[in-house]
PDB file of C-alpha atoms and ligand atoms in Angstrom:
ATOM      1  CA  UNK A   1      52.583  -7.736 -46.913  1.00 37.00           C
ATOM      2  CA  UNK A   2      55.646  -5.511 -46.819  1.00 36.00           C
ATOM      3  CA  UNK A   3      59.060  -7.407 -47.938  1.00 37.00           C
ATOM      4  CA  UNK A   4      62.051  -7.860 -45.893  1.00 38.00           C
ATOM      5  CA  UNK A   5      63.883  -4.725 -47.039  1.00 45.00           C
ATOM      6  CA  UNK A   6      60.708  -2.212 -46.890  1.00 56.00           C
ATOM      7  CA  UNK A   7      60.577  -3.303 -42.936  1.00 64.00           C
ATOM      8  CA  UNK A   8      60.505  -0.569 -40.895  1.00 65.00           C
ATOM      9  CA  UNK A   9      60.915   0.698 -37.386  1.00 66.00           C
ATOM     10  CA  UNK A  10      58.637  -1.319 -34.431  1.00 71.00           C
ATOM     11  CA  UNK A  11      56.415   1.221 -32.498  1.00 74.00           C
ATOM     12  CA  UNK A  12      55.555   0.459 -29.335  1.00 76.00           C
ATOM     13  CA  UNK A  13      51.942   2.088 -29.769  1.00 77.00           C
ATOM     14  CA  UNK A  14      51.715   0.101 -33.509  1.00 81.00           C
ATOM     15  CA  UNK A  15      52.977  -3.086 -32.013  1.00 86.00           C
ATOM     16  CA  UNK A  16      50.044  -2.745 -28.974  1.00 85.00           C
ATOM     17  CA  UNK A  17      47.058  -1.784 -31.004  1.00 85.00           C
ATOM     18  CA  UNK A  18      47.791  -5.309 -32.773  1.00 89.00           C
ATOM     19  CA  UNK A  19      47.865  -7.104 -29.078  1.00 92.00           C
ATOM     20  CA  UNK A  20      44.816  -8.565 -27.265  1.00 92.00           C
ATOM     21  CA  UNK A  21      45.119  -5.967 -24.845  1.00 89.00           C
ATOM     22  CA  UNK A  22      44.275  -7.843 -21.792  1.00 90.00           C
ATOM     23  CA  UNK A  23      47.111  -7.761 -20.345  1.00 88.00           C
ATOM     24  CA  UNK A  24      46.953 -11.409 -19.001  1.00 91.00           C
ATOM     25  CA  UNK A  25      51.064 -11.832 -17.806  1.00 88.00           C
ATOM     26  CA  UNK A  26      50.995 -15.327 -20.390  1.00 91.00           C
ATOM     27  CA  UNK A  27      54.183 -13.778 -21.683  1.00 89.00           C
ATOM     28  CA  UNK A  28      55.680 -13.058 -18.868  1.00 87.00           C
ATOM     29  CA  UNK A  29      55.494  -9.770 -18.680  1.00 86.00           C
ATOM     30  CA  UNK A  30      53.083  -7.215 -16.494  1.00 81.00           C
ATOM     31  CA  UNK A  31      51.434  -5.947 -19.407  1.00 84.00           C
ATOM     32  CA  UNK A  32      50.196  -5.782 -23.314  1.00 87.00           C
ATOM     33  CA  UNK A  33      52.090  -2.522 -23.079  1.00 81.00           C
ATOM     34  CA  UNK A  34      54.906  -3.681 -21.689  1.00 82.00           C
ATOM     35  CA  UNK A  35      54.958  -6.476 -24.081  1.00 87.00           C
ATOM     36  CA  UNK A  36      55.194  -3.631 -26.974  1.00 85.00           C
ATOM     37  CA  UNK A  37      57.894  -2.148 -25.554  1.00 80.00           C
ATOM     38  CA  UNK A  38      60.238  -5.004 -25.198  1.00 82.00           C
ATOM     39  CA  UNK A  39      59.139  -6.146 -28.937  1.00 84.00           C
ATOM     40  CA  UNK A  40      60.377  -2.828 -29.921  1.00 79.00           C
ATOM     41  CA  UNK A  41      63.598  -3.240 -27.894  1.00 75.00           C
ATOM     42  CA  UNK A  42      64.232  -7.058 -29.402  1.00 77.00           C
ATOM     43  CA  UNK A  43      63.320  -8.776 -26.328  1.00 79.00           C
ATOM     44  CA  UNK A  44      60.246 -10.248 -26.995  1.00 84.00           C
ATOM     45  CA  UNK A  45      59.067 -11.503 -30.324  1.00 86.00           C
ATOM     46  CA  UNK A  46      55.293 -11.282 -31.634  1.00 89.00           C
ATOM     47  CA  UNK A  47      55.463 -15.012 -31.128  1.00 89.00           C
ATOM     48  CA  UNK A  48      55.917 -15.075 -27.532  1.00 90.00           C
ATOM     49  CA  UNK A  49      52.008 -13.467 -27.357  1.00 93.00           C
ATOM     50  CA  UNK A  50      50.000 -16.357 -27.414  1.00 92.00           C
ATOM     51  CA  UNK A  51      46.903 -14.332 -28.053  1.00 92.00           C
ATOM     52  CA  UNK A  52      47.932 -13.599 -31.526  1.00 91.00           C
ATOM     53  CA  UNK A  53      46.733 -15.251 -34.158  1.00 89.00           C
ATOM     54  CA  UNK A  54      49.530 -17.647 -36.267  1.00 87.00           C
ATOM     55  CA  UNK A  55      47.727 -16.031 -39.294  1.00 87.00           C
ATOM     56  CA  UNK A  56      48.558 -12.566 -37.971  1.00 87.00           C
ATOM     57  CA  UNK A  57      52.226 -13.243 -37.212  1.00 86.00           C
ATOM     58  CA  UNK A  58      52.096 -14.823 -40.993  1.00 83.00           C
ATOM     59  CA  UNK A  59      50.998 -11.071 -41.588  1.00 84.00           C
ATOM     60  CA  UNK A  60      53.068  -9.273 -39.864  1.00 82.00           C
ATOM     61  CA  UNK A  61      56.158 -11.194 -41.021  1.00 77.00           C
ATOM     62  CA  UNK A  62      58.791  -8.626 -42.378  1.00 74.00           C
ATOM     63  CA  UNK A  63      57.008  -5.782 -41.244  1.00 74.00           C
ATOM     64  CA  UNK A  64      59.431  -4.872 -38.507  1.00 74.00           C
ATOM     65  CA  UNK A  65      62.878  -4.589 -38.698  1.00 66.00           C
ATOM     66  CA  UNK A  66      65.389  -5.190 -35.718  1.00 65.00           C
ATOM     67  CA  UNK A  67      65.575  -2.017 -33.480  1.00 63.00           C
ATOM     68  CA  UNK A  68      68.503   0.099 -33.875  1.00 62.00           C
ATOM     69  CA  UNK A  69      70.040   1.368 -30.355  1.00 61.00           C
ATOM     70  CA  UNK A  70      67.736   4.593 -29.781  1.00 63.00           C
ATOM     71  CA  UNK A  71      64.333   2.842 -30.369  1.00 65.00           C
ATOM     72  CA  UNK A  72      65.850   0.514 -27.554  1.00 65.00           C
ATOM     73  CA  UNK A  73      67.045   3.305 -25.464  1.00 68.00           C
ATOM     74  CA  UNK A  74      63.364   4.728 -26.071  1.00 70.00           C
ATOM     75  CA  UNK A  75      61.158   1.399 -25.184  1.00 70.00           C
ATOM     76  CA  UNK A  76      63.531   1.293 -22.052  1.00 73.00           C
ATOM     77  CA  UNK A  77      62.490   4.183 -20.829  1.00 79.00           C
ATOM     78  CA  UNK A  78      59.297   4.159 -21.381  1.00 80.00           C
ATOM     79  CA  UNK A  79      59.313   0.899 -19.360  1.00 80.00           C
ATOM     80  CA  UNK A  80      61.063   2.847 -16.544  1.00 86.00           C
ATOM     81  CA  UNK A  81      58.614   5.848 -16.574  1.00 89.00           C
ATOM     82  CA  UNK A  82      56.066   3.088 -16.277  1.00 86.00           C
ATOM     83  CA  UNK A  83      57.005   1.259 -13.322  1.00 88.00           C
ATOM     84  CA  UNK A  84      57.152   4.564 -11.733  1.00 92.00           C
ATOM     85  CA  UNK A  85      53.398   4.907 -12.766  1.00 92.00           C
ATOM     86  CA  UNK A  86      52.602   1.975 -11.058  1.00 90.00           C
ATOM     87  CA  UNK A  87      54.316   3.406  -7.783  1.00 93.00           C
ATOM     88  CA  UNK A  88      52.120   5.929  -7.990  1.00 94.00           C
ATOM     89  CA  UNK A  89      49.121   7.080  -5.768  1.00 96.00           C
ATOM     90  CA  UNK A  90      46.930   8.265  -8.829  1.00 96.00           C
ATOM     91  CA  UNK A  91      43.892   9.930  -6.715  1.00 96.00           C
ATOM     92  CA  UNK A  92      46.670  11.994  -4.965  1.00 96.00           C
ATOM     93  CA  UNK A  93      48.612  12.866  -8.303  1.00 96.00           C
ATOM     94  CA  UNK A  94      45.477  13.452 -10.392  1.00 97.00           C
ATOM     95  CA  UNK A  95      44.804  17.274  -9.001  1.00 96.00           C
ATOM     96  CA  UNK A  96      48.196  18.082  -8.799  1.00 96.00           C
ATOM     97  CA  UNK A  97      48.785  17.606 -12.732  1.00 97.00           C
ATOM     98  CA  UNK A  98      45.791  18.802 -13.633  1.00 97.00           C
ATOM     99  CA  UNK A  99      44.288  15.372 -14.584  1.00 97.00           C
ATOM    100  CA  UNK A 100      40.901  13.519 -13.351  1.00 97.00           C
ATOM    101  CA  UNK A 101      41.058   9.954 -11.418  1.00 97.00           C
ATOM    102  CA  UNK A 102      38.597   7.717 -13.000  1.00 95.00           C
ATOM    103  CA  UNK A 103      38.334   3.722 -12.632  1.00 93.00           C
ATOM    104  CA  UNK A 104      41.981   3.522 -11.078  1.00 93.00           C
ATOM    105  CA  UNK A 105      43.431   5.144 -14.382  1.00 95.00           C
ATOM    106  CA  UNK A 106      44.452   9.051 -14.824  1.00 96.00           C
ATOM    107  CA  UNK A 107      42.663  10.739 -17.903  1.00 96.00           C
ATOM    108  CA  UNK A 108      44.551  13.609 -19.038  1.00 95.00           C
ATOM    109  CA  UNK A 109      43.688  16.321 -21.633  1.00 93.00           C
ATOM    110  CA  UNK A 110      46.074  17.115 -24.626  1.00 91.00           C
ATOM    111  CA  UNK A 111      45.361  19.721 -26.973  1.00 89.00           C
ATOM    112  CA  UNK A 112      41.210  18.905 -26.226  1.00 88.00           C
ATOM    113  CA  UNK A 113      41.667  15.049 -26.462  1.00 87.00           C
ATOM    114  CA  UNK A 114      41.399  12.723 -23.418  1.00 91.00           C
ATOM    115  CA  UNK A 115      44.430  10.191 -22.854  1.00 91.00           C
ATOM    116  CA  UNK A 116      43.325   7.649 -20.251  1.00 92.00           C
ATOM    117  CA  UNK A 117      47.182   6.083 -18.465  1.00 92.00           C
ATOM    118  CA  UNK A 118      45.917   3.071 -16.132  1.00 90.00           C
ATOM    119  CA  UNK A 119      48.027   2.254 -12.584  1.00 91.00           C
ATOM    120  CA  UNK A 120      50.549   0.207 -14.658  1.00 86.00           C
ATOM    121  CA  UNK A 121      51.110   3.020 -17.340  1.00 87.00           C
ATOM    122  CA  UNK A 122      49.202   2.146 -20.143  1.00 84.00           C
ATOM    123  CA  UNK A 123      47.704   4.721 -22.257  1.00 84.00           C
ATOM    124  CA  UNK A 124      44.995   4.664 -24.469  1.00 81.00           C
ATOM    125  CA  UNK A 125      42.355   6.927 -26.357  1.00 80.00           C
ATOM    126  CA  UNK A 126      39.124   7.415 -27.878  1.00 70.00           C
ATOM    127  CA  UNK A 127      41.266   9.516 -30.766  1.00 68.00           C
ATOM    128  CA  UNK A 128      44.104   8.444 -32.730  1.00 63.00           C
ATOM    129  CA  UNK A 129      47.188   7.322 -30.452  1.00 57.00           C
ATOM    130  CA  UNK A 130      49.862   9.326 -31.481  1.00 65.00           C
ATOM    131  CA  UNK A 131      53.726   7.825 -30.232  1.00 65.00           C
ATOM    132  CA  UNK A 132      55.316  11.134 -29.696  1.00 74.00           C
ATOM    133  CA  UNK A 133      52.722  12.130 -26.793  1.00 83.00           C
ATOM    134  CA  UNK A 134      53.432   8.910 -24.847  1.00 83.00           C
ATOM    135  CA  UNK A 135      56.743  10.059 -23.487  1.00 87.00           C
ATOM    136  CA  UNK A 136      55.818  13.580 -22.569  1.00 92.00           C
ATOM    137  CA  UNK A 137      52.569  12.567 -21.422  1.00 93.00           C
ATOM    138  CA  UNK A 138      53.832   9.806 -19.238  1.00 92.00           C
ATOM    139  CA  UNK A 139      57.283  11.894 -17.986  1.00 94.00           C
ATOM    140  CA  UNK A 140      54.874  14.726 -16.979  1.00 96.00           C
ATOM    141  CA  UNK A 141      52.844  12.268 -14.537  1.00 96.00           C
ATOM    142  CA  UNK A 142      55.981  11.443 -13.167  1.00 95.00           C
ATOM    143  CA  UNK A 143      58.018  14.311 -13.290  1.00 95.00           C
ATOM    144  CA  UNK A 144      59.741  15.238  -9.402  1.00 93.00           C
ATOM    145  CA  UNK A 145      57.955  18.372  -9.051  1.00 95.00           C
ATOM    146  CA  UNK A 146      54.829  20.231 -10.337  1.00 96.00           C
ATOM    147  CA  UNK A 147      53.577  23.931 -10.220  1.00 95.00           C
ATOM    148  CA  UNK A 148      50.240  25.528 -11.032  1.00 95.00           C
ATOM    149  CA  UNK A 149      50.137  27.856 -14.320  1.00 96.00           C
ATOM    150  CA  UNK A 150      50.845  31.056 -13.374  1.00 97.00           C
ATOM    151  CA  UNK A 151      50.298  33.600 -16.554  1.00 95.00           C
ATOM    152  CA  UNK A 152      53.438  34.552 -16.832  1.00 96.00           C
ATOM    153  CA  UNK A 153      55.464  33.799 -19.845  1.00 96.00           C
ATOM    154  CA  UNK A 154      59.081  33.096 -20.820  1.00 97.00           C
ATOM    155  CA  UNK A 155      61.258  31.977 -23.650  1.00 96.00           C
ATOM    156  CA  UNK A 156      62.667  28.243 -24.238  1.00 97.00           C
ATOM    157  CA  UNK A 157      65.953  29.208 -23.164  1.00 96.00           C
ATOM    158  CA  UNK A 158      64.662  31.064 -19.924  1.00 97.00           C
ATOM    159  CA  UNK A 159      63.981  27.355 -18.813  1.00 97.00           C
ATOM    160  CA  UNK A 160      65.965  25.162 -16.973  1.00 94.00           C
ATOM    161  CA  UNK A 161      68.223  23.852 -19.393  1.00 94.00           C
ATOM    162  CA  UNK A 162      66.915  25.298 -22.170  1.00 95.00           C
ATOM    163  CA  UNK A 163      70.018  26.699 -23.265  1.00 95.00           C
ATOM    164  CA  UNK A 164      71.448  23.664 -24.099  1.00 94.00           C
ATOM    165  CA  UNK A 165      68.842  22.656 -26.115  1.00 94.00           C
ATOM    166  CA  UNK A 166      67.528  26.375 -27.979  1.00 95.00           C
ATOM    167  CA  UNK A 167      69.466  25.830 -31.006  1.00 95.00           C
ATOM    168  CA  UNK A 168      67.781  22.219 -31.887  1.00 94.00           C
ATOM    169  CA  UNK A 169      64.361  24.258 -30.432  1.00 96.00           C
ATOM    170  CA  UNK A 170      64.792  27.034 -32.924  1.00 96.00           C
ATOM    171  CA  UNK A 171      66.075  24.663 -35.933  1.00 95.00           C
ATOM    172  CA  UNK A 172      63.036  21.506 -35.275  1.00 94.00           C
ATOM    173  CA  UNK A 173      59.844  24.051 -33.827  1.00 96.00           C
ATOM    174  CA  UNK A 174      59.900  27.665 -34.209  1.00 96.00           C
ATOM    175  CA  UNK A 175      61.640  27.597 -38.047  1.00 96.00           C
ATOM    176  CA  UNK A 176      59.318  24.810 -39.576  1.00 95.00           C
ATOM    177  CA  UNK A 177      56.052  26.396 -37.794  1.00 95.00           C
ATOM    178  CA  UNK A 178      56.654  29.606 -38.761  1.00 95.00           C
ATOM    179  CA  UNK A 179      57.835  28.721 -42.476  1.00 93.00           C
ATOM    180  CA  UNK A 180      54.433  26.770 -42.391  1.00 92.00           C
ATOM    181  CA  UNK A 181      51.971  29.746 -41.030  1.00 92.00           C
ATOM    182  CA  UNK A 182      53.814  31.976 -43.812  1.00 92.00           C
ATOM    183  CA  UNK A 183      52.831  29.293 -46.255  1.00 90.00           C
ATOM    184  CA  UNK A 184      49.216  28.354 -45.080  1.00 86.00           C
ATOM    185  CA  UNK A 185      48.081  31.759 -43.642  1.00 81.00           C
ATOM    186  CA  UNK A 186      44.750  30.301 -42.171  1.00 84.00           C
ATOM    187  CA  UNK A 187      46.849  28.092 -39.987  1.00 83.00           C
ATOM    188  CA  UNK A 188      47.280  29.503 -36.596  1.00 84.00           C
ATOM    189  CA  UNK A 189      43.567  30.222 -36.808  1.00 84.00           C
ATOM    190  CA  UNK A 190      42.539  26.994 -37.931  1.00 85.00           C
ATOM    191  CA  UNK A 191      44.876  25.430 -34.654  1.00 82.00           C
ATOM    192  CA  UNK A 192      42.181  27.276 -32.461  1.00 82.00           C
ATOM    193  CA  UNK A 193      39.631  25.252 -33.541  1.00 83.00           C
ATOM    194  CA  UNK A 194      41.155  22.007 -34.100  1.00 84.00           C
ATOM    195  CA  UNK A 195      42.471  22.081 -30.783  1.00 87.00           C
ATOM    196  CA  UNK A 196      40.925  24.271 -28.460  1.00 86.00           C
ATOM    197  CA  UNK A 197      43.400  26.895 -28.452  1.00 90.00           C
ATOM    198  CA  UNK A 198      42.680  30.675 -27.350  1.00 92.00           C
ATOM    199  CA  UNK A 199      43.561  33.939 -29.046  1.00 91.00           C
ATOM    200  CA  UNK A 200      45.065  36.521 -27.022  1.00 93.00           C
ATOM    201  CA  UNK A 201      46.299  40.192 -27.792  1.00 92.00           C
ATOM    202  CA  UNK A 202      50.014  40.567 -28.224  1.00 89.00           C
ATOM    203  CA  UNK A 203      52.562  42.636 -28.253  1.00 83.00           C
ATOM    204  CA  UNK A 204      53.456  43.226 -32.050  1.00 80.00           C
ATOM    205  CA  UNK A 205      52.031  39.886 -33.020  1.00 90.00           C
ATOM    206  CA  UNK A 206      49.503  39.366 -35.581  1.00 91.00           C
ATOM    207  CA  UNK A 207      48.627  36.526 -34.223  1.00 91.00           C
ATOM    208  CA  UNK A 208      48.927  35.162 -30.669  1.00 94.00           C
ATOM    209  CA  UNK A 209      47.417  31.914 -29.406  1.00 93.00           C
ATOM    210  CA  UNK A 210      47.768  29.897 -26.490  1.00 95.00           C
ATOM    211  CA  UNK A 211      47.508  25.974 -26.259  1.00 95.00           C
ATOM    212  CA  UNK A 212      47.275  22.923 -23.961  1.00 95.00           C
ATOM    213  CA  UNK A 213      49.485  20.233 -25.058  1.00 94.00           C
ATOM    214  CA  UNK A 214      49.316  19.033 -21.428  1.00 96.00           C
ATOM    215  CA  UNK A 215      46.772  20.569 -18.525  1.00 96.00           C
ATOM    216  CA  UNK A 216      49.432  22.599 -16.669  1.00 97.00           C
ATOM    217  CA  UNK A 217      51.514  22.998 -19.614  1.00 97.00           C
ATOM    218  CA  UNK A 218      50.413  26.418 -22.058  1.00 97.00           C
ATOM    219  CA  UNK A 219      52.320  27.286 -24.389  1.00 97.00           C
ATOM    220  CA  UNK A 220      51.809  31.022 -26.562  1.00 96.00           C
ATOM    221  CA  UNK A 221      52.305  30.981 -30.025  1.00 95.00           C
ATOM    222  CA  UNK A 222      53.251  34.201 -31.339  1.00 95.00           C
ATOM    223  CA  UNK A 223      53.504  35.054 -34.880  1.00 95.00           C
ATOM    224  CA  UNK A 224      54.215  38.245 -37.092  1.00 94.00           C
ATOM    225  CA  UNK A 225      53.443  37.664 -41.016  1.00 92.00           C
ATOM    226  CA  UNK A 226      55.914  38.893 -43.499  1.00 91.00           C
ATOM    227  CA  UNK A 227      55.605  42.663 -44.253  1.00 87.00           C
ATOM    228  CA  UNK A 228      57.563  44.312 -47.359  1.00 83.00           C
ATOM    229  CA  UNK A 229      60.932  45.079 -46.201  1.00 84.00           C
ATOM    230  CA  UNK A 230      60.352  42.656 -42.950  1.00 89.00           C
ATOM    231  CA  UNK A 231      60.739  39.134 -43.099  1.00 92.00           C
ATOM    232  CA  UNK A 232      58.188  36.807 -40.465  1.00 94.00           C
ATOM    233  CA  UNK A 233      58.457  36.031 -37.279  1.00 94.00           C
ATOM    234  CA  UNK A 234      57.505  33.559 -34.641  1.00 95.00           C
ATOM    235  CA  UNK A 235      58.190  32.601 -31.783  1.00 96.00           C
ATOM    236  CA  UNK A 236      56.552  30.123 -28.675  1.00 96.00           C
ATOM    237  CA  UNK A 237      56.787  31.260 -24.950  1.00 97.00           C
ATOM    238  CA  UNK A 238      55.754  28.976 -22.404  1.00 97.00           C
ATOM    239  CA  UNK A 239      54.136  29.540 -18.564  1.00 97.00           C
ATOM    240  CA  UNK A 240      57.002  29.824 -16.058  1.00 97.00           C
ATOM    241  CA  UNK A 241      55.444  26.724 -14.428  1.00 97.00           C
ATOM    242  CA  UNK A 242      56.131  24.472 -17.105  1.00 97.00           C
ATOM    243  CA  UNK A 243      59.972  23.635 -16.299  1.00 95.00           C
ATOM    244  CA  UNK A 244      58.758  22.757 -12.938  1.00 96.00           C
ATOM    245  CA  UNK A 245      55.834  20.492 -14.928  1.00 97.00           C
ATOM    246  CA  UNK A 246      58.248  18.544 -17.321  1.00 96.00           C
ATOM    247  CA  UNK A 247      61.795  17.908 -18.134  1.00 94.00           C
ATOM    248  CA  UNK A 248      63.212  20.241 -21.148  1.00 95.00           C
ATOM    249  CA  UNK A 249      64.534  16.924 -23.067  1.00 92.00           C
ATOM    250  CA  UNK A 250      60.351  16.029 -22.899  1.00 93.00           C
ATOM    251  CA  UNK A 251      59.341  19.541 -23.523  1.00 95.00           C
ATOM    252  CA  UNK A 252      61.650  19.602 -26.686  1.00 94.00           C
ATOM    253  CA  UNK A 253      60.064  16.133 -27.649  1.00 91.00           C
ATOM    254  CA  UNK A 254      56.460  17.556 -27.151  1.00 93.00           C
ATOM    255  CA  UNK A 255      57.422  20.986 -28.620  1.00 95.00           C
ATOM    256  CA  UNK A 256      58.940  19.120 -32.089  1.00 93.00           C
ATOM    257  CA  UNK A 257      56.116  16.373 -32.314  1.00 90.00           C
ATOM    258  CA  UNK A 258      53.948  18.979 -32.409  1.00 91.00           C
ATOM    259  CA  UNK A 259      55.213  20.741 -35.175  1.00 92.00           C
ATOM    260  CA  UNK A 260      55.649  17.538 -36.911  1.00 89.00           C
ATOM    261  CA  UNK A 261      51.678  17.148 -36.337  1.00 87.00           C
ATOM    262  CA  UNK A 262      51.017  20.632 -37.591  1.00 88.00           C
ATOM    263  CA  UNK A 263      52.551  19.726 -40.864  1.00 88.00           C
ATOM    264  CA  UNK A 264      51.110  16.700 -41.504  1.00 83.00           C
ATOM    265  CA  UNK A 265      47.685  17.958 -40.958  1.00 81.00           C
ATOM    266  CA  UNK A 266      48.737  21.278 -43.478  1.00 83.00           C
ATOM    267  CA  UNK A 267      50.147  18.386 -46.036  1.00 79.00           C
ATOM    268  CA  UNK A 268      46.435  16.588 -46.312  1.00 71.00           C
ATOM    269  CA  UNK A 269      44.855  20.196 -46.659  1.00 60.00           C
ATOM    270  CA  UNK A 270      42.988  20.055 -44.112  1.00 51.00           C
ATOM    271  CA  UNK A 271      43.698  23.954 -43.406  1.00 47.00           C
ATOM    272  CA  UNK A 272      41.433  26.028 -46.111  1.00 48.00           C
TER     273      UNK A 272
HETATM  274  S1  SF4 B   1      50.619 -12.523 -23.483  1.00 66.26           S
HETATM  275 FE1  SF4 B   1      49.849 -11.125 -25.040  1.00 66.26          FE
HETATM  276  S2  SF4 B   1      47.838 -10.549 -24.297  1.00 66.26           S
HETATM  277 FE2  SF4 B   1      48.942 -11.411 -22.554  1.00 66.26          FE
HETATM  278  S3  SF4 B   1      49.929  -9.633 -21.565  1.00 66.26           S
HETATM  279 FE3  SF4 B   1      51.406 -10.489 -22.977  1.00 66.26          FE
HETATM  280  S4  SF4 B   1      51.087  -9.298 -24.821  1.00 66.26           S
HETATM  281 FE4  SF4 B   1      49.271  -8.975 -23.582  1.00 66.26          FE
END
């Protein structure tokens, strides 16, 4: 067990793989889920779950710390995005976003891994959950309007808002990746495998590929390795169609959680 001052942050996604998941209202609230959520935001304790075991909570005792104000800014949202979900007609959304309406839930494909989001919000997958897709993946259901990819391909900052938000862009995405292809030089490759990415001729890029973190959401990695008086370069374009397919504050979050992926999967050598 982890002592008082080794707690750490609550994760909604953490907090709900521990639940019963059967969403049975007992504590009050419309769903496991939603339960997470408002654990994470210091409105529920694990307590007020009856379907956890007392020798769980003795567990989980001091694993969690109290939230600090963004993870409850964060839960809160993610409990607004989801009562929009539940507003939803998902049959009638499903082809618009690219997704396929199964057993009253939407199952969407990131990056060659099927997310399943049920008529309340909840998501789940066969594959590891991992917390930065939920608010993307969930904003992009909702988002006000949606466009079909077209081919065509501009920078962050040719996006709505994107202007306001290239500097973190360049600073959290395009620096780290391309620091990390210069250091693991198999690793744009190896992305095209892992995750059903495509390579694509380029202008002046030695390597250019194109992936799905959401259906109607490409994005084009482009990347020129280090020659002897030239230092790297890379940069990531997107389809004109996705600032119609997600807000730029989610597209940053999708963009950096990415990267942060990337790395972690470079750290455990899993790139030869
Ligand atoms: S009481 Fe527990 S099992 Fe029931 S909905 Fe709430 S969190 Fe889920």
């Amino acid at each position: 067990m982890l002592t008082a001052n080794k707690a750490k942050a609550a994760n909604p996604l953490e907090i709900y793989r521990i639940l019963p998941q059967n969403n049975c209202g007992k504590c009050l609230l419309p769903s496991c889920l939603a339960f997470a959520a408002a654990v994470v935001a210091g409105q529920k304790k694990l307590r007020d779950c009856p379907g956890i075991s007392p020798d769980l909570l003795v567990k989980m005792a001091g694993v969690y710390r109290k939230p600090v104000a963004g993870e409850i800014e964060q839960a809160g949202f993610v409990d607004k995005i989801q009562r929009r979900i539940a507003a939803l007609d998902l049959a009638a959304i499903a082809p618009v976003i690219g997704a396929v309406h199964r057993d009253n839930s939407l199952v969407v494909n990131s990056l060659g891994k099927d997310f399943v989001v049920d008529a309340r919000g909840n998501l789940s997958s066969e594959c590891h959950l991992i917390p930065w897709v939920q608010i993307p993946l969930l904003s992009y259901i909702t988002n006000k309007t949606h466009g079909e990819i077209t081919g065509s391909w501009i920078s962050f900052r040719e996006i709505k808002g994107g202007i306001d938000w290239q500097g973190l862009f360049t600073s959290r995405c395009e620096i780290p990746l391309r620091k990390l292809a210069d250091a693991n030089p198999a690793l744009l490759a190896d992305l095209i495998d892992l995750f059903m990415g495509q390579a694509i001729d380029w202008y002046q890029a030695d390597i250019a590929l194109i992936l799905h973190p959401l259906p109607h959401l490409p994005i084009l990695i482009c990347y020129q390795a280090p020659d002897e008086d030239m230092d790297s370069a890379l940069t990531i374009f997107f389809d004109r169609c996705c600032g119609q397919n997600l807000h730029i504050k989610a597209l940053f979050t999708l963009c950096s959680g990415l990267v942060q992926m990337f790395t972690r999967i470079a750290e455990r050598h899993l790139f030869s």
